[in-house]
Every structure is written in structure tokens, then in C-alpha cells.
Short mmCIF file of C-alpha atoms in Angstrom, two decimals:
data_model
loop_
_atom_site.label_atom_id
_atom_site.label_comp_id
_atom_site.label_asym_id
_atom_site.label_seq_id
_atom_site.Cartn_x
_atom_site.Cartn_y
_atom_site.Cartn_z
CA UNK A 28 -10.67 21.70 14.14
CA UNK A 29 -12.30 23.39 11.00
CA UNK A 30 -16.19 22.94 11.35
CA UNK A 31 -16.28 24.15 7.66
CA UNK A 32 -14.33 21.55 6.08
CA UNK A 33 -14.51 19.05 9.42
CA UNK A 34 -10.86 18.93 9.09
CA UNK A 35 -9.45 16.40 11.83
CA UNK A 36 -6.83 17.60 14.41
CA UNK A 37 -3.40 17.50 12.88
CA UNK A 38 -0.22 17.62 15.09
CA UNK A 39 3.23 18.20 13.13
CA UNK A 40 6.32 16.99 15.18
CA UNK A 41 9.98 18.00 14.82
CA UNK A 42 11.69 16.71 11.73
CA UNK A 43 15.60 15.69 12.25
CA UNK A 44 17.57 15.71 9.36
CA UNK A 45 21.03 15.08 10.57
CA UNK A 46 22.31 11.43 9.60
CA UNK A 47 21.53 8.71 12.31
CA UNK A 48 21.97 4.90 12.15
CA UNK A 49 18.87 2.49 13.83
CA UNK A 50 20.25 -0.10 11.31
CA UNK A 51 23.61 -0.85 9.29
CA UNK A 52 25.03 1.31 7.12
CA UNK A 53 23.85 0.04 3.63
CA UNK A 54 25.48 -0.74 0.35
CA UNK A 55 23.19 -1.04 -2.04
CA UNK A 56 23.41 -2.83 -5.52
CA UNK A 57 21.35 -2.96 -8.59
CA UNK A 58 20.47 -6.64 -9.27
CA UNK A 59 19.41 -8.79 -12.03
CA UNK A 60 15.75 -10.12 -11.69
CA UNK A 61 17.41 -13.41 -12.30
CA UNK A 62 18.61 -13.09 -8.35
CA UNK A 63 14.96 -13.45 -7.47
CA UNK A 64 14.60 -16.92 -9.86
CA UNK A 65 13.34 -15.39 -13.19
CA UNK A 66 14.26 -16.18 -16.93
CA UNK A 67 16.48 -13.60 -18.74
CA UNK A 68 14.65 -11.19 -20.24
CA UNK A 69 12.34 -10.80 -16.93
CA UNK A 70 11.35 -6.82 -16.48
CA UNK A 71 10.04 -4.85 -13.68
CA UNK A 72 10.93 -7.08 -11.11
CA UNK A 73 8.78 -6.05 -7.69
CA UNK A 74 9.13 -7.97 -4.09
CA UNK A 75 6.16 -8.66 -1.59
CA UNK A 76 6.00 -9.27 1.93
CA UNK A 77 2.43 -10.54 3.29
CA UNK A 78 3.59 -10.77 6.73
CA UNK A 79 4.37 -14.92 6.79
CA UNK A 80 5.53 -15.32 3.61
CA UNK A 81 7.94 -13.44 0.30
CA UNK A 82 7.47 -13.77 -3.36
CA UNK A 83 8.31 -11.81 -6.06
CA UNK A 84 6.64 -10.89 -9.51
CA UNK A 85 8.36 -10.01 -12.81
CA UNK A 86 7.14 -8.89 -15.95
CA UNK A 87 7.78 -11.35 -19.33
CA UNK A 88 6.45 -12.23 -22.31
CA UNK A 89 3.36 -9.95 -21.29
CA UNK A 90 2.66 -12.15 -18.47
CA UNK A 91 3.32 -11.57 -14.90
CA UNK A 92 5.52 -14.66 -12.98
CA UNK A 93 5.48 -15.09 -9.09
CA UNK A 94 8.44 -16.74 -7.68
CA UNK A 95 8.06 -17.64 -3.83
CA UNK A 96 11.08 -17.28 -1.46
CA UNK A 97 12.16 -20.31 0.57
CA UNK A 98 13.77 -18.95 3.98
CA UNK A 99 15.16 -22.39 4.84
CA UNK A 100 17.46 -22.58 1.36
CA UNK A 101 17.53 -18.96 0.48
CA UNK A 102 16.36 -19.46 -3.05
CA UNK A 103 13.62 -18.38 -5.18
CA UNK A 104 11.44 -20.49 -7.49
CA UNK A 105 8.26 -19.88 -9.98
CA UNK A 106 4.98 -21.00 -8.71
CA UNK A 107 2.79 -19.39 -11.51
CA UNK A 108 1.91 -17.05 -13.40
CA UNK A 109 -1.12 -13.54 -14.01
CA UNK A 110 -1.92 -11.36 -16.31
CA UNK A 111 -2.53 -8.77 -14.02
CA UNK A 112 -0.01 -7.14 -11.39
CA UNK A 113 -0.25 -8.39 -7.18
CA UNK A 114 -3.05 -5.83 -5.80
CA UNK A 115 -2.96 -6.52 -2.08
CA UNK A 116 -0.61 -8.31 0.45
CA UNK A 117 -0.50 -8.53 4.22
CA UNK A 118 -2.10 -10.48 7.12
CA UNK A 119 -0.48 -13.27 5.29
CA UNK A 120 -2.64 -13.46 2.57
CA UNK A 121 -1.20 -11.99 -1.03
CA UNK A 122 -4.35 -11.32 -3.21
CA UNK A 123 -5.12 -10.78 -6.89
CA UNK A 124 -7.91 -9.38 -8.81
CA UNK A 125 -7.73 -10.86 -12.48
CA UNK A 126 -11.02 -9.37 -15.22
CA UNK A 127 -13.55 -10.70 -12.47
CA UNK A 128 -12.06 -13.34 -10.82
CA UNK A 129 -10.05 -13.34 -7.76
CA UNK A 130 -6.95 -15.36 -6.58
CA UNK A 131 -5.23 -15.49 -3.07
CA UNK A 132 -2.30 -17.39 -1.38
CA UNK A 133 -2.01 -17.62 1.84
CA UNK A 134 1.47 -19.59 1.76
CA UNK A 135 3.47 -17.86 -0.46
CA UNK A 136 3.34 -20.85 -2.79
CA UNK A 137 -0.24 -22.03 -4.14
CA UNK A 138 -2.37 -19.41 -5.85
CA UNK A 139 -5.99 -20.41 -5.56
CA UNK A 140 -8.97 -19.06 -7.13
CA UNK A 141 -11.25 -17.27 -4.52
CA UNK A 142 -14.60 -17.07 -6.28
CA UNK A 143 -15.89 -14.28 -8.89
CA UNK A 144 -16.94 -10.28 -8.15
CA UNK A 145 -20.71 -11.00 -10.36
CA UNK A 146 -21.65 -8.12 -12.61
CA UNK A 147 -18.22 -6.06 -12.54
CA UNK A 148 -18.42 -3.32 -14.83
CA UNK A 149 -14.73 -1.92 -14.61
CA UNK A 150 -11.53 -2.39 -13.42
CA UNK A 151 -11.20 -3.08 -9.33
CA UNK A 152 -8.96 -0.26 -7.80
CA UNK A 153 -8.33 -1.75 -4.04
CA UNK A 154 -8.58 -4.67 -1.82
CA UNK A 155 -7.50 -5.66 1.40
CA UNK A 156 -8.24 -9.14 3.78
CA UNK A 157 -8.33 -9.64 7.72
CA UNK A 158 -6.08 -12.99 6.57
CA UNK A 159 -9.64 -14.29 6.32
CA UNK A 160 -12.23 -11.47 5.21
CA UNK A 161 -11.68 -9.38 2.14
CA UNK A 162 -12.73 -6.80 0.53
CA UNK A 163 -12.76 -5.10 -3.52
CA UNK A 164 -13.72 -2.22 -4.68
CA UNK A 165 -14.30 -1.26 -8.11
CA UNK A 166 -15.05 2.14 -10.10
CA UNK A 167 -18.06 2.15 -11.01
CA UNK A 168 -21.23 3.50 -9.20
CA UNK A 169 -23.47 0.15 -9.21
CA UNK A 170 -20.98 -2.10 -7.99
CA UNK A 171 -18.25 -0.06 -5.37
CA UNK A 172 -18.04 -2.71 -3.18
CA UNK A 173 -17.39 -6.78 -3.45
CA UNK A 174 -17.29 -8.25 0.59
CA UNK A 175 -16.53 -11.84 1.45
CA UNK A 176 -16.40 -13.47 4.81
CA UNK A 177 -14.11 -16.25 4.00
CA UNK A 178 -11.29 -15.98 1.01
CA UNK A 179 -10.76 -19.41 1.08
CA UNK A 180 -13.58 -20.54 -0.69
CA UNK A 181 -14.45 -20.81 -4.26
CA UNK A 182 -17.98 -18.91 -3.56
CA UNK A 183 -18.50 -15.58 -5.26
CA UNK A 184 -18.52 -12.44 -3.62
CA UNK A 185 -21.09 -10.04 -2.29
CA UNK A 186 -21.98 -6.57 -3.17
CA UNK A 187 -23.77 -5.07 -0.27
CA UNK A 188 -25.02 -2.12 -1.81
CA UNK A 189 -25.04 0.56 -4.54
CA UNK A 190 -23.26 4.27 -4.70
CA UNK A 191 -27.18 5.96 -5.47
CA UNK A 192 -29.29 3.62 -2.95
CA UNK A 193 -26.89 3.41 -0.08
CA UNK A 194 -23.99 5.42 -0.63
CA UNK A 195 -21.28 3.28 -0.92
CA UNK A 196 -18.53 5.25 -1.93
CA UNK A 197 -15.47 3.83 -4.55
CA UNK A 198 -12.28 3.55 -2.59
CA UNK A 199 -9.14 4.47 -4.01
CA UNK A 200 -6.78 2.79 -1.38
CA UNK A 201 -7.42 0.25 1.47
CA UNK A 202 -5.98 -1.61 4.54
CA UNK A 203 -6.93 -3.56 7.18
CA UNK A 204 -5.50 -1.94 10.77
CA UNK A 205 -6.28 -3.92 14.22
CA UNK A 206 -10.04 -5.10 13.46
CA UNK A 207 -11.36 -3.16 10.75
CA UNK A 208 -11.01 -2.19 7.18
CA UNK A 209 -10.12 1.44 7.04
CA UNK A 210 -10.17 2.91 3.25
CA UNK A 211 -9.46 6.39 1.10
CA UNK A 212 -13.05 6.84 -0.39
CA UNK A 213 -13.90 8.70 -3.17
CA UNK A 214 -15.97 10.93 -3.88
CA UNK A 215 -17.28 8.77 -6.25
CA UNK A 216 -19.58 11.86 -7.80
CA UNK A 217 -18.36 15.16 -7.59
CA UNK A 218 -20.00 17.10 -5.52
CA UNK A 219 -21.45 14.10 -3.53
CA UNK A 220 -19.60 14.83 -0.24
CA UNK A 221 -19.52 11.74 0.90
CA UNK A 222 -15.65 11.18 0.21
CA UNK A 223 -12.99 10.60 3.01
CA UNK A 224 -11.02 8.34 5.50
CA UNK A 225 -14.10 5.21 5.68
CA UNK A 226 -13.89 2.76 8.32
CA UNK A 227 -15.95 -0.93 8.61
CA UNK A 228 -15.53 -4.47 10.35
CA UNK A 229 -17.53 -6.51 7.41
CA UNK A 230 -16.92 -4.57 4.55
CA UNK A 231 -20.57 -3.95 4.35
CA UNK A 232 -21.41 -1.04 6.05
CA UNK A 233 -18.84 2.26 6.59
CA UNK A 234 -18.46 4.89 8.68
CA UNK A 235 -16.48 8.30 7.50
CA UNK A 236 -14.27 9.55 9.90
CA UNK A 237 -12.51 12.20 8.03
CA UNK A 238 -13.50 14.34 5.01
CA UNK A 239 -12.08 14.32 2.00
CA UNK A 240 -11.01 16.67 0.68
CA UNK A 241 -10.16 18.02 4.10
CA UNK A 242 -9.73 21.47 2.74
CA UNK A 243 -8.29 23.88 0.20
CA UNK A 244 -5.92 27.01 1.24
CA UNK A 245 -6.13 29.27 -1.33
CA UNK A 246 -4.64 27.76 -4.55
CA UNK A 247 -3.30 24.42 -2.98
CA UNK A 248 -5.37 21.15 -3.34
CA UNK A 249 -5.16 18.88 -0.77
CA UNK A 250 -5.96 15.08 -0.79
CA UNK A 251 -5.40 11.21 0.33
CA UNK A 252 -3.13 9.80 -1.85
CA UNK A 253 -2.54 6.10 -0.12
CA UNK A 254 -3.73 4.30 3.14
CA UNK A 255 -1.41 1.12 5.09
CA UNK A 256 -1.07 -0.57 7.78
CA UNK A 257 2.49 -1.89 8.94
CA UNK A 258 4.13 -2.64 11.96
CA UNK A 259 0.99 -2.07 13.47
CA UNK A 260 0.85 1.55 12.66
CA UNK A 261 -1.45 2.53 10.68
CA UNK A 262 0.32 5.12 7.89
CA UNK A 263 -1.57 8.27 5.51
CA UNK A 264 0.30 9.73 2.37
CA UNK A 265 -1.55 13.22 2.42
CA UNK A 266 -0.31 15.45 -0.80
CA UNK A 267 -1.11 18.90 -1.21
CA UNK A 268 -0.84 20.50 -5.23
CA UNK A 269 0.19 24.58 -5.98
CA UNK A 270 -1.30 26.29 -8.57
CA UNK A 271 -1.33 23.93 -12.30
CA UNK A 272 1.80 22.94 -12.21
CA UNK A 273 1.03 19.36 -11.35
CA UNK A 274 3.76 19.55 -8.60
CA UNK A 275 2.68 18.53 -5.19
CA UNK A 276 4.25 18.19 -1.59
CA UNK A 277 3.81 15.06 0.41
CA UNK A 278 2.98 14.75 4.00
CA UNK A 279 3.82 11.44 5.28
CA UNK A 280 1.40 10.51 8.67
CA UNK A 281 0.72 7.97 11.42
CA UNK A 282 -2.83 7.80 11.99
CA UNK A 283 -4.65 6.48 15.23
CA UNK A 284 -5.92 2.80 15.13
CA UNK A 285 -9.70 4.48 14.97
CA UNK A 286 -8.48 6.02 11.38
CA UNK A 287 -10.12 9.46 12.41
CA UNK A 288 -7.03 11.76 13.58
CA UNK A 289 -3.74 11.77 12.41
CA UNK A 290 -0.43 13.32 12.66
CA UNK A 291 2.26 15.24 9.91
CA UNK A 292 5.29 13.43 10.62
CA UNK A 293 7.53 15.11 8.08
CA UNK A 294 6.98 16.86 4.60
CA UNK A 295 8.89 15.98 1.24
CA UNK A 296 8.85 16.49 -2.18
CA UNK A 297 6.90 13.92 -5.00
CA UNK A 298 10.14 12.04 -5.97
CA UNK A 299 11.25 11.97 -2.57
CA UNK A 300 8.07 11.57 -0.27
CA UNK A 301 8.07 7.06 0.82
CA UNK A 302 5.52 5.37 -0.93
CA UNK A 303 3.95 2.99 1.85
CA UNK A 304 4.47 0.05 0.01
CA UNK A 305 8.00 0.26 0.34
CA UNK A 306 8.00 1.00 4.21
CA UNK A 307 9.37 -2.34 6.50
CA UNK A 308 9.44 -2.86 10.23
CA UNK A 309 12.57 -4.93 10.90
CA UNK A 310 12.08 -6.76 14.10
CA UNK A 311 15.58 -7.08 14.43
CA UNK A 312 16.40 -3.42 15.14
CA UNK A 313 12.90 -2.63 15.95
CA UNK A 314 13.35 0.17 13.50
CA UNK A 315 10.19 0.90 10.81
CA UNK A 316 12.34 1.62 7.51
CA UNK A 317 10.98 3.75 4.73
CA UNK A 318 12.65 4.50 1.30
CA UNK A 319 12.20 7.36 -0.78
CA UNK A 320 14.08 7.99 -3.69
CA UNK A 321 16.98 9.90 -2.24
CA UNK A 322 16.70 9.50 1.57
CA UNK A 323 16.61 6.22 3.70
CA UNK A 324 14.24 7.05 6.64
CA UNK A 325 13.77 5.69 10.02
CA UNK A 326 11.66 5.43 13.18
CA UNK A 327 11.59 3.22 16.45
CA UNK A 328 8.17 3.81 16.96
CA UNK A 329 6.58 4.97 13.53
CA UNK A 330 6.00 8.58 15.20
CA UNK A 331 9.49 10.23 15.15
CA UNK A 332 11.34 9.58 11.81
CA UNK A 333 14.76 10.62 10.55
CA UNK A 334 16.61 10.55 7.58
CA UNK A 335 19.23 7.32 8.38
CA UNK A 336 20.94 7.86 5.03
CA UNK A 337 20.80 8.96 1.63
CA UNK A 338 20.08 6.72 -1.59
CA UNK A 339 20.19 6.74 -5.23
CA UNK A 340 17.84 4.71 -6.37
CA UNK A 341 16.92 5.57 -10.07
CA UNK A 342 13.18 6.29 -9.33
CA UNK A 343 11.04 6.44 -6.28
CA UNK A 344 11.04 2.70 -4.54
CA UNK A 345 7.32 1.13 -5.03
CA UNK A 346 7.97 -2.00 -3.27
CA UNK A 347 10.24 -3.34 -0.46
CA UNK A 348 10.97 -6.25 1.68
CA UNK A 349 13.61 -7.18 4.32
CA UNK A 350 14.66 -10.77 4.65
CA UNK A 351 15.92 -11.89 8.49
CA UNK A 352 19.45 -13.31 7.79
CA UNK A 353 19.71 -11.75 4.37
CA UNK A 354 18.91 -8.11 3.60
CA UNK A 355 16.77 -5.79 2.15
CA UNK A 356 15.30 -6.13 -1.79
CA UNK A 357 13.99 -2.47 -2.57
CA UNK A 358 12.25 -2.19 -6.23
CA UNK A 359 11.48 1.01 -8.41
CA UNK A 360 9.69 0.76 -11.56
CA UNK A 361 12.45 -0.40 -13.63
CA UNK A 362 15.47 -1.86 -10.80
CA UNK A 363 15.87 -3.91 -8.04
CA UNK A 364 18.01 -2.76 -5.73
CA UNK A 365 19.18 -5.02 -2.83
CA UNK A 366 21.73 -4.43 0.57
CA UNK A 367 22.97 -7.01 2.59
CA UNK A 368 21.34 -6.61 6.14
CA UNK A 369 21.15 -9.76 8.15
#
């Protein structure tokens, strides 16, 4: 523990690197976004698990398309259509924030509009939902946080306080992890010191349990990068930049349900380190699955991870889903990439 920078108690484990197999060997192919129901022509296809239910967005005609996934026929099929990209799914509830309104589905298949975020000034950044709670944030200092008790209704949402008055902070990433909303704040204003790991129940009032930044060493920079909660672990991209050359090395962690301690389970490089929105638990082999750009890692228990296999997807993976009886669809910014794995 640093009292200077109140730098939480990290643990590093042992990293294995040999090759190991918790799941099948996998042959992966690039695929068509017409294998997930879209029109030729259809870009940047992405895949989305909430938890209960799979759809899929692709870019066309500068719209975005959702297709929703029937498990009982296999197939794919359009259900509608955004102008701006999916910005939170899990707890069965996929949610979009669109200008200032917002839209949810909690079946995969209707998109409903879930009320308006009054007075946004720019862009929202985050959101997350209990399945029936949610929460936005935006960046901008008057208006940081938009709360809402139910999702389902068509009622607008509250903002329950100000970055000056009460020190609501902008978050940059957020989850919600066994009974709370737990959140990479900003600093909002440099210099404020109010940045960090932010828990809350509501939405309405939070609680830092970690600084951020949670300290410098020397010439290296060290921050929170992204924040979710899968499996029932609750996972922490930490990144940590040398000198100016914009290079930076990732440290993927599990942290504790509380969101106040965590631990290093391995180190990799930016083009390499998992993105958390392409990390799966598969049920089946009780195996979390996480894929970076060149390596295929695994872990029984979200703790101990090794590298299963290697990959070669073109980019690093930024979404991915596995299907029970089918396999897993792994995107990158430009490809889909799917391997049969019933």
C-alpha cells in the first residue's frame, strides 16, 4: 500500500505460456456479414451477448442494422435499425444511447425507447443496467450523470447532481458486478483528484475505492483503461505508457466484487492485451475465454489464465460471443471471424 498515491494492494500471479486446451482446438474462418443476416455491402459487422439473448449490428448505408439470433432455428434476422453504435449489453438488457434519447431491449428482438437524458450537452461515454436500473454518463461537467430506476418506461431520466456542487465525476467505462454499479471515473478536471475505481447501488451517490491515477514510476503513466463484469468476475484493463512514444503495456486484472483491490493476472502488449468485450465464459467447459489479437487465452476460474492457442485475427478482437451448439463469432474492426465450437 502507497499512502502517497493510495495505491490498492496488487498481487501478480504466475503467467503460463505453454499451449493448453480447456476447450477445442479452433479453426477459425473469416466470414461474410451476410452469415449473421445482413444485405451485401454490410461493414463492420460486431456480435453481442446480453446474457439471455444475441444480436448482431452491421454498418450500411451510414446506418447501423441489428439482426437478433434465433437459438431454436439458428438464423439471424433484422429487427431495426440506429444511427449510433450498441453502447452497453449484459444482465439481459442491450442498451443504446442515440443524440438524447435512449433505447433498450431486453429480448433481443424489440428495441424500445426508454425515455430522454434532459439538458445533455455532449456525447454520453458509458452506461450500464442492473437488467432493471441504468445508468449514463456524459462528458460534460453539469450533467455527468443520467440515473433511472426502471428502463422500461418511457419517463426521462434523472441527473442527481453536478461535477462543481457535488462532485460527480464523468465516467469513462462502467459495469454492473453483483449489486452495484462499479465505474472508471474521471478526473473530470485536472487536478480535481477525485478520479478512480467509483462504486454505487442507485447511480446517485458514489463511493471511490481506488485512485486514479494510482501512480506514476518515473516516466511511465499509469491508468484504467476499461471496467466489466462477466462470468461473475468482475475484470480491470490497467495500461501503463513509457516515455512519448504512445506505446503502452496492458495489465489484464480480476478485481474483488467490492471493486477496491485487484490482482495483475498477466501483462501484454497493446495489440495483444484482450479487450473485455471480447472475453466469454462458456458454461460448457466452464472455461472464461479471452481473445487478443494473436493469443487465445483461458481460465477456469478467471484468476489463473493461459495462453490456449495462438490466433491471427487481422486486428485486436472488440467483440465476441459463443453460441451453445454452434461456436464462437469473434469481431475486429473490419472481420468477423467465427470457429465451430458446439
Amino acid at each position: 500500500y502507497d499512502r502517497k498515491f493510495n495505491t490498492p494492494l496488487v498481487l501478480f500471479t504466475a503467467y503460463k505460456s505453454e499451449i493448453k486446451y480447456g476447450i477445442p482446438k479452433l479453426n477459425w474462418e473469416a466470414i461474410s456479414p451476410t452469415k449473421l443476416g445482413f444485405s451485401s455491402g454490410t461493414e463492420y459487422g460486431k456480435v453481442y451477448n446480453s446474457g439471455k439473448n444475441i444480436i448482431a449490428t452491421g454498418y450500411y448505408n451510414n446506418l447501423y442494422e441489428v439482426n437478433s439470433y434465433d437459438p431454436a432455428t439458428k438464423t439471424w434476422s433484422y429487427i431495426s435499425f440506429t444511427t449510433k453504435p450498441i453502447m452497453y449489453w449484459g444482465n439481459g438488457v442491450f442498451l443504446w444511447v442515440q443524440f438524447t434519447y435512449v433505447y433498450v431491449s431486453t429480448d433481443g428482438k424489440d428495441i424500445q425507447y426508454a425515455g430522454n437524458l434532459p439538458n445533455e450537452k455532449n456525447p454520453a461515454m458509458c452506461a450500464a443496467s442492473s437488467g432493471k436500473a441504468g445508468v449514463v454518463s456524459c462528458w460534460y461537467v453539469d450533467n455527468p450523470i443520467y440515473c433511472k430506476d426502471d428502463i422500461s418506461t418511457s419517463d426521462s431520466w434523472i441527473m442527481p447532481g453536478t461535477f462543481d456542487k457535488d462532485g460527480i465525476c464523468c465516467f469513462t467505462a462502467m459495469t454492473w458486478h453483483k449489486g452495484q454499479f462499479v465505474g472508471i471515473a474521471s478526473e473530470t478536471v485536472t487536478g480535481s483528484n477525485k478520479g478512480g475505481i467509483q462504486i454505487s447501488v442507485s447511480g446517485r451517490k458514489w463511493t471511490r475505492t481506488i485512485q486514479y491515477p494510482y501512480g506514476h514510476s518515473g516516466d511511465d503513466y499509469k491508468s484504467f483503461e476499461q471496467i466489466r463484469s462477466v462470468g461473475g468476475r468482475l475484470f480491470l484493463i490497467a495500461a501503463y505508457r513509457k516515455g512519448t512514444s504512445g506505446d503502452y503495456t496492458g495489465q489484464f486484472c480480476t478485481m474483488r466484487d467490492g471493486g477496491d483491490r485487484y490482482t495483475v493476472d498477466f501483462e501484454a502488449g497493446q495489440f495483444d492485451l484482450p479487450n473485455l468485450d471480447a472475453i466469454v465464459y462458456v458454461s460448457k467447459y466452464a472455461q472464461f475465454v479471452a481473445f487478443g489479437k494473436a493469443n487465445i487465452y483461458i481460465s477456469p476460474d478467471g484468476y489463473n489464465w493461459e495462453i490456449a492457442d495462438t490466433a491471427a485475427f487481422d486486428s485486436r478482437p472488440v467483440s465476441a460471443v459463443h453460441i451453445p451448439g454452434d461456436g464462437f463469432y469473434v469481431s475486429t474492426t473490419e472481420t468477423v471471424y467465427y470457429a465451430a465450437c458446439p
